[in-house]
Amino acid sequence: MSNYHVKTLEEYFQLYRKSVRNPELFWEEIAEEHFVWRKKWDTVLEYDFSKPEFKWFEGAKLNITENCIDRHIHIRGDKTAILFEPNNPDEEAEHISYKELHKRVCKFANVLKEQGIKKGDRVCIYLPMIPELAISILACARIGAVHSVVFAGFSSTALATRINDCEAKMVITSDGSYRGAKTIDLKSIVDEALESCSSIETVLVAKRIHSDIELKEGRDKWLQPLLEEAYQDCVPEIMDAEDPLFILYTSGSTGSPKGMLHTTAGYMVYTAYTFKNVFNYKENDIYWCTADIGWITGHSYIVYGPLANGATTVMFEGVPSYPDFGRFWEIVEKHKITQFYTAPTAIRALAKENLDFVDSHDLSSLKVLGTVGEPINEEAWHWYNDNVGKKKNPIVDTWWQTETGGIMISPLPYLTPTKPTYATLPLPGIQLALIDENGKEIKGNQVDGRLCVKYPWPSMARSIWGNHQRYKETYFSAYDNMYFTGDGALRDEVGYYRITGRVDDVIIVSGHNLGTAPIEDSVNEHPAVAESAIVGFPHDVKGNALYGYVILKETGEERNQDNLRKEINQIITEHIGPIAKLDKIQFVEGLPKTRSGKIMRRILRKIAHNELDNLGDVSTLLNPEVVQNIIKERL
Ligand code: 6R9
């Protein structure tokens, strides 16, 4: 696939305008290029926002794994497709070539078939970041089974809920996983979950930590012996463009997890297109996204997008702090990483540590840096730019969602001038709108509102598994004929977008609408503050008042907390106004976070409201242990 043929920002705007004038032609030209279609489409797009229903490339026939693997074998068969870097730095990295990947995916696909998995069946994958995770995803796609990956740090309850919701027939797991200095017994979590899951017929168990675990007769099987016996070629199942490819659960701030359903052709075209252009990918690059494949970033930008481009994609099993805080940079140096894509939460965590961890490594191979997952604050952006990018690598701040399937707003490297904290411009093909409280589109620049998308794009989720009504209500009912993202955004004087956070994070204090994100930004500017989260709590006079949870940087010195509180409020007063001052400031060791680094404000809100018996499931958190401490020391 070619890069955009644009050299200047003006040319980008021309291309953008073309994509708005004739979206179908725009997408058709992209789909025509370099993909393997068993049959081309009859129509590019058919849609109806009121149902809502979206059909991309109807009539086309394809298999996504032919596009991600087979077609590369002849031209780059010996090139590394997946570069696996184990948790333990002393264990050798594994280079899986495109040829080898083909063989392993085909064998795995044949095992799935032998175990009775057919097109349309749901397979739940609960694996750590080992090659079998990517391979099992592709094996499902090879035979038309629908994969549902559940992050291997989730609890047995979370796993059971997700298995039952989509009535999966099989679980693929491992005997355990390595995470830094710890080993985790995954199989017993699966066993516990399966006590309440009746749809599961088979459990395939990959050996990773060689622990002594028991297999349940008739249900559990070791994966490796089955793979050894399996035939090494597997004819791909020919899929319709709109056949389901996968389900991925996203938690949202309320209610049960939503199984976002993605389909085949549009998802493939869009992830391939965005990977190529946002990361400015070139043939010999070594691309690394540090996300876990258990969430959408890993699906789109570790597996499908890179492989559809014939890229080398790194899979890292470990954590940024093991064996020390220099691990990321050691890996960049070791594998000469060219594109590095991570989350603001990781950047902030590493920025708290000694700079020697970064400076002692040669990072000169890097060309493009990326961030995703939450708004990046100014300080973290500069730390990343100065110390990792040495002010020479563009930072692509990519905004998107599980629901959008691929990156929607992002700078294009070496083309879009970056601006700290701004995701900048929509990619060509993406039509955004900002909407005011009355549901009207706000035109012009220097405005803010609710972020919507007013024209379909190929990788949008097509439904919520088993609950199309909820899909309609959540995303298409707030405003007519558009997709509502749930985020707020502002558009600056040149048309750059800055995501200000989820709109349900808006708090009304004394009748003023206050977004928590800009207040958090101000708090974070205090030199002693590492991170903060703000929620509202009921107040007799103001209606709501603000409660701030603040993590301080580790300096080793004692600080007077009352003075700190005053200083923090002083900064807020200067930046936003006294209306936004925090009534309560609690200093905490950590904030409850999802695995992708999003602060779980729902939990903080409940603590601030003193509703402690009803915190909901905290087991899916990255750090459930911080919750009890926050409760103990609440103000
Ligand atoms: C890819 C992913 C989606 C939500 C999204 C927004 C936040 C993601 C962001 C960002 C500001 C960015 N978000 N990227 N906010 N700037 N560059 O993270 O998907 O886990 O579904 O989360 O994450 O609030 O609505 P998902």
XYZ file of C-alpha atoms and ligand atoms in Angstrom:
661
model
C 0.000 0.000 0.000
C 1.384 3.382 -0.839
C 1.786 6.236 1.556
C -0.225 9.314 0.910
C 1.386 11.152 -1.899
C 1.388 14.327 0.085
C 4.377 16.411 0.895
C 2.869 19.457 2.482
C 0.050 20.239 4.818
C -1.734 21.978 1.960
C -1.660 18.726 0.000
C -3.037 16.901 3.012
C -5.977 19.320 3.053
C -6.535 18.709 -0.654
C -6.623 14.968 -0.108
C -8.876 15.462 2.878
C -11.314 17.524 0.821
C -11.316 14.851 -1.857
C -12.233 12.222 0.754
C -15.172 14.362 1.847
C -16.368 15.137 -1.669
C -16.507 11.509 -2.674
C -15.889 9.155 0.256
C -16.793 6.017 -1.663
C -14.303 6.732 -4.409
C -11.685 7.594 -1.803
C -12.105 4.254 0.029
C -12.468 2.278 -3.151
C -9.088 3.508 -4.352
C -7.491 2.405 -1.106
C -9.201 -0.989 -1.180
C -8.105 -1.536 -4.777
C -4.471 -1.237 -3.840
C -2.524 -4.358 -2.936
C -5.147 -6.357 -1.077
C -5.980 -9.886 -2.100
C -9.674 -10.090 -2.927
C -11.147 -13.413 -3.982
C -13.937 -11.329 -5.413
C -14.297 -7.547 -5.545
C -17.236 -5.714 -3.992
C -20.504 -4.792 -5.624
C -20.974 -1.650 -3.558
C -18.467 0.291 -1.474
C -20.868 1.475 1.206
C -24.479 1.070 2.165
C -25.647 2.587 5.394
C -28.542 3.739 7.485
C -27.859 5.653 10.700
C -31.380 5.103 11.974
C -31.142 1.302 12.150
C -28.082 1.656 12.555
C -26.535 -0.470 9.821
C -23.256 -0.111 7.946
C -22.056 -2.331 5.131
C -18.657 -1.852 3.571
C -17.491 -3.584 0.400
C -20.622 -5.718 0.161
C -20.286 -8.620 -2.195
C -16.508 -8.860 -1.720
C -14.936 -12.181 -0.743
C -11.642 -12.545 1.053
C -9.726 -14.021 3.927
C -7.826 -11.560 6.095
C -5.013 -14.033 6.813
C -4.266 -14.341 3.106
C -3.708 -10.602 3.220
C -1.678 -10.715 6.425
C 0.420 -13.795 5.639
C 0.122 -15.725 2.359
C 0.688 -12.887 -0.064
C 3.931 -11.923 1.712
C 5.496 -15.366 1.508
C 6.781 -15.023 -2.036
C 8.206 -11.552 -1.653
C 9.355 -11.523 1.967
C 9.029 -15.097 3.201
C 12.188 -15.011 5.310
C 11.529 -11.604 6.745
C 10.587 -11.537 10.441
C 6.859 -11.096 10.834
C 6.667 -11.385 14.624
C 9.630 -10.588 16.825
C 8.951 -11.992 20.265
C 10.858 -10.440 23.171
C 10.372 -12.567 26.312
C 9.783 -11.278 29.821
C 13.190 -12.489 30.941
C 15.924 -10.509 29.151
C 18.212 -13.553 29.321
C 15.808 -15.661 27.307
C 16.484 -15.399 23.617
C 14.173 -13.359 21.408
C 12.274 -15.358 18.809
C 12.121 -14.256 15.172
C 9.130 -15.760 13.391
C 9.403 -15.302 9.640
C 6.391 -14.914 7.351
C 6.966 -18.486 6.111
C 7.107 -19.803 9.639
C 4.071 -17.786 10.642
C 2.148 -19.300 7.750
C 3.013 -22.800 8.906
C 2.187 -22.132 12.540
C -1.121 -20.429 11.771
C -2.143 -23.237 9.405
C -1.274 -25.918 11.961
C -3.185 -24.074 14.661
C -6.151 -23.626 12.331
C -6.176 -27.355 11.644
C -6.141 -28.069 15.378
C -9.151 -25.793 15.819
C -10.983 -27.650 13.070
C -10.124 -31.054 14.535
C -11.519 -29.865 17.823
C -14.821 -29.082 16.167
C -14.527 -25.330 15.648
C -16.380 -24.088 12.588
C -16.986 -20.804 10.799
C -18.977 -18.458 13.041
C -18.135 -20.254 16.329
C -16.775 -18.044 19.076
C -13.361 -18.852 20.536
C -12.234 -17.145 23.706
C -8.498 -16.487 23.878
C -7.043 -15.940 27.337
C -3.304 -15.919 26.795
C -0.320 -13.857 27.897
C 1.760 -11.949 25.334
C 3.391 -15.007 23.766
C 3.448 -15.836 20.031
C 0.558 -18.304 20.462
C -1.692 -15.322 21.190
C -1.175 -13.718 17.781
C -1.105 -17.118 16.086
C -4.381 -18.256 17.638
C -6.084 -15.032 16.559
C -4.933 -15.572 13.000
C -5.877 -19.265 13.151
C -9.435 -18.300 14.071
C -9.534 -15.804 11.220
C -8.164 -18.455 8.860
C -11.187 -20.701 9.398
C -13.772 -17.974 9.961
C -14.156 -18.507 13.708
C -14.847 -15.332 15.694
C -12.144 -14.595 18.256
C -12.820 -12.915 21.544
C -9.565 -12.104 23.289
C -9.831 -11.476 27.023
C -6.852 -9.743 28.599
C -4.956 -12.333 30.643
C -4.851 -10.076 33.693
C -8.629 -10.166 34.095
C -10.199 -12.145 36.928
C -12.192 -15.357 36.648
C -15.459 -13.430 37.062
C -14.568 -11.037 34.248
C -13.539 -13.978 32.066
C -16.729 -15.924 32.792
C -18.944 -12.931 31.986
C -17.246 -12.514 28.620
C -17.370 -16.241 27.768
C -21.055 -16.463 28.627
C -22.018 -13.317 26.782
C -20.826 -14.661 23.433
C -21.364 -18.360 24.250
C -17.835 -19.326 23.307
C -17.202 -22.993 22.546
C -13.517 -23.045 23.319
C -10.961 -21.325 25.545
C -7.326 -21.090 24.539
C -5.073 -20.430 27.510
C -1.672 -21.343 28.972
C -0.385 -23.079 32.069
C 0.650 -19.676 33.337
C 2.381 -16.445 32.495
C 5.413 -14.401 33.437
C 4.998 -10.792 34.481
C 8.195 -9.201 35.705
C 9.440 -11.228 38.669
C 6.059 -12.904 39.155
C 4.479 -15.969 37.615
C 0.722 -16.116 37.320
C -1.298 -19.305 37.349
C -3.677 -18.603 34.482
C -5.097 -22.084 34.208
C -6.652 -22.061 37.676
C -8.346 -18.740 36.829
C -9.816 -20.427 33.766
C -10.912 -23.451 35.835
C -12.681 -21.172 38.271
C -14.372 -19.222 35.480
C -15.545 -22.360 33.738
C -17.500 -23.462 36.801
C -20.099 -20.996 35.623
C -19.764 -21.404 31.841
C -21.739 -24.123 30.128
C -20.947 -23.320 26.498
C -17.268 -24.318 26.647
C -16.487 -27.737 25.191
C -12.715 -27.627 24.911
C -9.805 -25.868 26.606
C -6.488 -25.788 24.767
C -3.539 -25.181 27.074
C -0.224 -23.813 25.810
C 2.849 -24.564 27.912
C 4.697 -21.442 28.921
C 5.892 -21.658 32.512
C 6.028 -25.471 32.701
C 4.067 -25.592 35.893
C 2.539 -28.743 37.211
C -1.120 -28.266 36.463
C -3.986 -30.651 36.116
C -5.953 -31.115 32.944
C -9.617 -31.882 33.216
C -10.387 -35.162 31.474
C -12.356 -34.766 28.287
C -12.200 -30.960 28.333
C -8.579 -29.793 28.565
C -5.837 -30.603 26.076
C -2.190 -29.613 25.791
C -1.778 -27.488 22.712
C 1.770 -28.315 21.610
C 1.325 -32.072 20.938
C -1.764 -31.310 18.873
C 0.180 -28.718 16.883
C 3.006 -31.148 16.221
C 0.637 -33.639 14.680
C -1.336 -31.112 12.665
C -0.962 -30.679 8.912
C 0.996 -27.564 7.954
C -1.259 -26.157 5.308
C -4.820 -24.996 5.678
C -6.973 -23.604 2.896
C -8.412 -20.295 4.084
C -12.162 -20.041 4.567
C -13.515 -17.536 2.069
C -15.404 -14.893 3.995
C -17.931 -12.271 3.039
C -16.858 -8.679 3.589
C -19.298 -8.245 6.471
C -18.727 -11.616 8.163
C -17.748 -11.150 11.828
C -14.008 -11.150 12.462
C -13.884 -10.639 16.212
C -15.586 -9.490 19.361
C -13.708 -7.364 21.846
C -15.197 -6.381 25.166
C -14.848 -2.832 26.394
C -15.882 -1.914 29.877
C -17.271 1.596 29.571
C -17.967 3.573 32.703
C -21.269 1.903 33.570
C -23.071 -1.361 33.061
C -21.908 -4.723 31.773
C -19.046 -4.950 29.289
C -19.986 -4.350 25.682
C -18.873 -6.933 23.118
C -17.929 -4.690 20.220
C -18.324 -6.594 16.960
C -15.893 -5.973 14.122
C -16.245 -7.400 10.638
C -13.755 -8.455 8.000
C -13.118 -6.286 4.943
C -13.576 -2.775 6.291
C -11.503 -3.521 9.369
C -8.699 -4.922 7.235
C -8.629 -1.994 4.819
C -8.736 0.611 7.546
C -6.140 -0.865 9.902
C -3.739 -1.446 7.011
C -4.255 2.094 5.691
C -3.816 3.782 9.056
C -0.817 1.687 10.107
C 1.037 2.572 6.940
C 0.359 6.275 7.081
C 0.283 7.146 10.760
C 3.560 5.362 11.473
C 5.077 6.282 8.123
C 6.017 2.637 7.813
C 8.833 1.629 5.442
C 9.831 -1.886 4.395
C 12.782 -2.467 6.714
C 11.370 -0.832 9.797
C 11.081 -2.653 13.118
C 7.848 -1.520 14.656
C 6.955 -1.937 18.319
C 3.645 -1.273 20.011
C 3.860 -1.945 23.752
C 0.134 -2.550 24.220
C -1.283 -5.924 25.157
C -3.121 -7.754 22.379
C -5.954 -8.090 24.910
C -7.185 -4.682 23.867
C -7.941 -3.002 20.584
C -4.555 -1.308 20.153
C -2.949 -4.732 20.102
C -5.518 -6.182 17.697
C -5.193 -3.366 15.171
C -1.588 -2.284 15.600
C 0.325 -5.360 16.729
C -1.470 -7.982 14.674
C -3.659 -6.963 11.753
C -2.387 -3.531 10.603
C 1.343 -4.357 10.652
C 0.967 -7.844 9.175
C -1.299 -6.581 6.398
C 1.633 -4.338 5.454
C 4.230 -7.122 5.648
C 5.896 -5.392 8.582
C 8.009 -6.735 11.433
C 5.960 -6.328 14.579
C 7.391 -6.768 18.062
C 5.508 -8.590 20.805
C 6.821 -7.954 24.299
C 5.829 -10.338 27.057
C 7.085 -8.326 30.029
C 6.606 -5.041 31.850
C 8.446 -1.701 31.577
C 9.916 -1.999 35.083
C 11.555 -5.424 34.863
C 14.352 -6.108 35.457
C 14.598 -2.320 35.814
C 13.015 0.860 34.455
C 15.313 0.843 31.464
C 13.727 -2.227 29.868
C 11.817 -0.406 27.115
C 14.907 1.503 26.079
C 17.066 -1.586 26.231
C 14.667 -3.285 23.813
C 14.636 -0.266 21.496
C 18.426 -0.436 21.364
C 18.613 -4.222 21.047
C 16.166 -4.571 18.151
C 16.817 -1.146 16.601
C 13.186 -0.174 16.885
C 12.084 2.450 14.369
C 8.502 3.133 15.510
C 7.604 3.032 19.178
C 3.955 3.242 20.212
C 2.958 3.372 23.878
C 0.509 4.902 26.364
C 0.770 8.153 28.345
C 0.492 6.195 31.585
C 3.677 4.273 30.732
C 5.432 7.500 29.794
C 4.470 9.135 33.085
C 5.570 6.091 35.072
C 8.960 6.070 33.357
C 9.341 9.841 33.607
C 9.236 9.493 37.395
C 12.421 7.422 37.309
C 16.047 8.418 36.933
C 16.924 9.727 33.451
C 19.954 7.444 33.324
C 17.593 4.609 32.487
C 16.907 6.348 29.198
C 20.219 8.042 28.576
C 22.277 4.888 28.918
C 20.716 3.427 25.768
C 21.234 4.214 22.122
C 17.833 5.264 20.804
C 19.084 6.598 17.482
C 17.143 3.992 15.461
C 13.838 5.646 16.404
C 11.977 7.574 13.717
C 8.408 7.952 14.964
C 6.952 7.914 18.477
C 3.298 7.361 19.242
C 0.883 7.573 22.134
C -2.633 6.257 22.621
C -5.187 5.555 25.296
C -5.827 8.837 27.071
C -5.034 12.504 26.737
C -1.310 13.066 27.155
C -0.497 15.906 29.497
C 1.950 18.578 28.466
C 4.706 17.533 30.848
C 4.667 13.892 29.746
C 4.631 14.969 26.082
C 7.754 17.070 26.586
C 9.515 14.376 28.560
C 8.838 11.917 25.730
C 9.861 14.407 23.052
C 13.037 15.583 24.791
C 14.382 12.368 26.249
C 13.162 9.608 23.993
C 12.725 11.427 20.693
C 15.633 13.824 21.331
C 13.404 16.474 19.753
C 13.912 14.943 16.329
C 11.162 12.326 16.144
C 7.589 13.362 15.484
C 5.120 12.238 18.150
C 1.851 10.909 16.796
C -0.799 11.406 19.457
C -3.420 9.015 18.083
C -7.034 9.312 19.148
C -9.388 6.386 18.594
C -11.511 3.793 20.395
C -12.325 0.084 20.559
C -15.475 1.102 18.715
C -13.666 2.906 15.905
C -11.385 -0.064 15.175
C -8.526 2.139 14.010
C -6.837 5.518 14.468
C -9.127 8.455 13.627
C -7.243 11.613 14.604
C -3.480 11.855 14.454
C -0.637 13.906 13.096
C 1.094 12.430 10.051
C 4.819 12.164 10.712
C 7.015 14.786 9.079
C 3.931 16.445 7.661
C 1.607 17.702 10.360
C 3.358 20.078 12.734
C 2.759 18.562 16.157
C 1.399 20.472 19.103
C 1.706 19.043 22.635
C -1.565 17.505 23.932
C -3.236 17.809 20.510
C -4.168 14.752 18.444
C -4.303 17.371 15.651
C -6.180 16.479 12.446
C -8.637 13.793 11.342
C -7.186 11.314 8.876
C -8.450 11.713 5.320
C -11.740 9.820 5.175
C -12.813 10.770 8.701
C -15.493 13.454 9.022
C -15.748 14.860 12.514
C -18.267 17.194 14.104
C -18.405 19.034 17.424
C -21.901 19.220 18.875
C -23.257 21.624 21.471
C -25.640 20.896 24.385
C -28.639 21.431 22.120
C -27.481 18.873 19.618
C -26.389 21.413 17.035
C -23.155 21.210 15.122
C -20.665 23.905 16.091
C -18.925 25.231 13.010
C -15.721 27.210 12.828
C -12.581 27.103 14.924
C -11.720 27.928 18.527
C -14.747 26.025 19.774
C -15.386 22.992 21.933
C -18.115 20.398 22.175
C -18.974 16.750 22.023
C -16.988 14.799 19.499
C -19.014 12.963 16.847
C -18.321 11.363 13.480
C -20.826 12.265 10.819
C -19.957 9.855 8.040
C -19.300 6.091 8.281
C -15.740 4.752 8.029
C -14.717 1.180 7.176
C -13.544 -0.104 10.587
C -16.427 1.092 12.723
C -17.884 -1.553 15.063
C -21.061 -2.916 13.488
C -22.909 -3.874 16.643
C -22.674 -4.917 20.268
C -22.739 -8.714 20.341
C -26.245 -9.852 21.173
C -27.535 -6.364 21.867
C -28.008 -4.201 18.804
C -30.411 -1.988 20.732
C -27.681 -1.035 23.182
C -25.371 -0.253 20.252
C -28.019 2.068 18.870
C -28.699 3.769 22.194
C -25.069 4.206 23.184
C -23.648 5.553 19.959
C -26.397 6.661 17.599
C -29.222 8.041 19.684
C -27.695 11.174 21.193
C -27.656 12.931 17.810
C -29.290 12.105 14.493
C -27.182 10.692 11.695
C -23.927 10.561 13.572
C -21.783 8.404 15.757
C -21.265 9.880 19.242
C -17.848 9.084 20.694
C -18.581 9.953 24.317
C -15.524 12.256 24.332
C -15.340 16.001 24.495
C -12.931 17.886 22.279
C -11.855 21.362 21.336
C -10.823 22.653 17.948
C -8.161 25.335 18.005
C -7.616 28.293 15.712
C -6.083 26.183 12.927
C -8.551 23.311 13.242
C -6.439 20.998 15.419
C -8.374 18.743 17.781
C -7.548 18.231 21.407
C -9.452 15.541 23.261
C -10.526 16.838 26.636
C -11.757 13.563 28.105
C -14.977 11.643 28.463
C -17.962 13.959 28.608
C -19.386 12.015 31.520
C -16.397 13.412 33.423
C -17.960 16.851 33.325
C -18.962 18.143 36.729
C -21.310 21.027 37.381
C -19.976 23.236 40.159
C -22.156 26.204 41.145
C -23.814 25.975 37.765
C -20.564 25.936 35.824
C -19.705 23.022 33.590
C -16.227 21.952 34.515
C -14.386 19.295 32.549
C -12.030 17.470 34.851
C -9.287 17.135 32.250
C -8.146 20.787 32.136
C -8.187 20.981 35.918
C -6.083 17.847 36.133
C -3.667 19.418 33.660
C -3.273 22.408 35.947
C -2.737 20.242 39.009
C -0.117 18.254 37.134
C 1.829 21.416 36.445
C 2.799 21.644 40.089
C 6.409 20.433 40.121
C 5.747 17.982 42.956
C 2.784 16.302 41.278
C 3.173 13.137 39.225
C -0.468 12.487 38.375
C -3.964 13.406 39.474
C -7.626 12.563 39.066
C -10.560 14.772 39.893
C -14.153 13.803 40.572
C -17.199 15.594 41.905
C -18.973 15.034 45.197
C -22.244 16.488 46.475
C -21.953 19.858 48.211
C -24.697 21.756 50.092
C -23.932 25.086 48.525
C -22.297 24.464 45.201
C -24.321 21.428 44.166
C -21.069 19.654 43.495
C -17.569 20.283 44.713
C -14.291 18.901 43.455
C -12.291 16.136 45.057
C -8.723 15.661 43.825
C -6.671 12.509 44.194
C -3.025 13.387 43.726
C 0.094 11.255 43.348
C 3.302 13.041 44.306
C 6.640 12.475 42.649
C 9.044 10.395 44.665
C 11.770 12.763 45.831
C 12.547 11.268 49.191
C 11.913 14.586 51.009
C 9.067 15.324 53.395
C 6.666 17.947 52.113
C 4.102 19.930 54.004
C 0.801 18.671 52.657
C -1.196 21.741 53.595
C 1.217 23.989 51.739
C 1.051 21.698 48.741
C -2.730 21.890 48.752
C -2.582 25.680 48.769
C -0.048 25.763 45.954
C -2.078 23.375 43.815
C -5.215 25.471 44.249
C -3.203 28.565 43.455
C -2.223 27.100 40.091
C -5.854 26.154 39.361
C -6.966 29.667 40.243
C -4.427 31.122 37.855
C -5.199 28.762 34.978
C -8.922 28.265 35.224
C -10.307 30.391 38.006
C -11.215 30.013 41.668
C -14.440 28.236 40.709
C -12.366 25.171 39.855
C -10.472 25.021 43.164
C -10.450 21.614 44.819
C -12.352 21.322 48.089
C -10.526 18.174 49.041
C -7.103 17.004 48.020
C -6.077 13.520 49.039
C -2.504 12.412 48.441
C -2.454 8.827 47.267
C 0.137 6.228 46.284
C -1.689 5.165 43.146
C -4.910 5.673 41.179
C -7.192 2.795 40.201
C -6.570 2.135 36.525
C -7.714 -0.086 33.763
C -5.093 -2.154 32.051
C -4.815 0.393 29.311
C -4.057 3.102 31.820
C -7.425 4.798 31.995
C -8.251 6.095 35.418
C -11.417 4.431 36.723
C -13.183 7.569 37.852
C -16.300 5.549 38.589
C -14.501 4.056 41.615
C -13.000 7.361 42.751
C -16.403 8.995 42.424
C -17.976 6.369 44.656
C -15.258 6.809 47.266
C -15.709 10.583 47.191
C -19.463 10.051 47.548
C -18.788 7.662 50.438
C -20.664 4.867 48.665
C -18.270 2.176 49.679
C -20.414 -0.969 49.572
C -21.066 -0.689 45.908
C -17.735 -0.191 44.188
C -18.462 -2.734 41.448
C -15.958 -5.222 40.081
C -12.458 -3.979 40.893
C -10.801 -7.207 39.798
C -10.261 -5.991 36.245
C -8.057 -3.157 37.470
C -4.355 -2.983 36.876
C -3.818 -2.305 40.553
C -6.841 -3.346 42.674
C -4.745 -3.007 45.831
C -4.673 0.801 45.711
C -8.437 0.981 46.243
C -8.362 -0.115 49.895
C -5.638 2.420 50.710
C -7.557 5.235 49.104
C -10.649 4.265 51.084
C -8.707 4.106 54.346
C -7.278 7.583 53.947
C -10.259 9.309 52.385
C -11.034 12.839 53.497
C -7.509 2.978 21.471
C -8.161 3.016 22.811
C -11.028 4.838 24.029
C -10.998 6.137 24.814
C -11.373 7.337 23.997
C -10.670 8.460 24.752
C -9.384 7.817 25.213
C -7.713 7.162 23.439
C -6.633 9.016 23.148
C -7.651 9.234 24.101
C -7.033 11.435 24.285
C -5.787 10.122 22.802
N -8.278 8.050 24.265
N -6.698 7.724 22.771
N -7.852 10.437 24.663
N -6.041 11.324 23.394
N -4.775 10.021 21.922
O -7.602 3.538 23.761
O -9.415 2.459 22.872
O -9.612 1.479 25.194
O -11.646 1.828 23.710
O -10.483 3.764 24.775
O -9.671 6.406 25.270
O -11.419 8.828 25.861
O -12.764 7.487 23.943
P -10.314 2.310 24.171
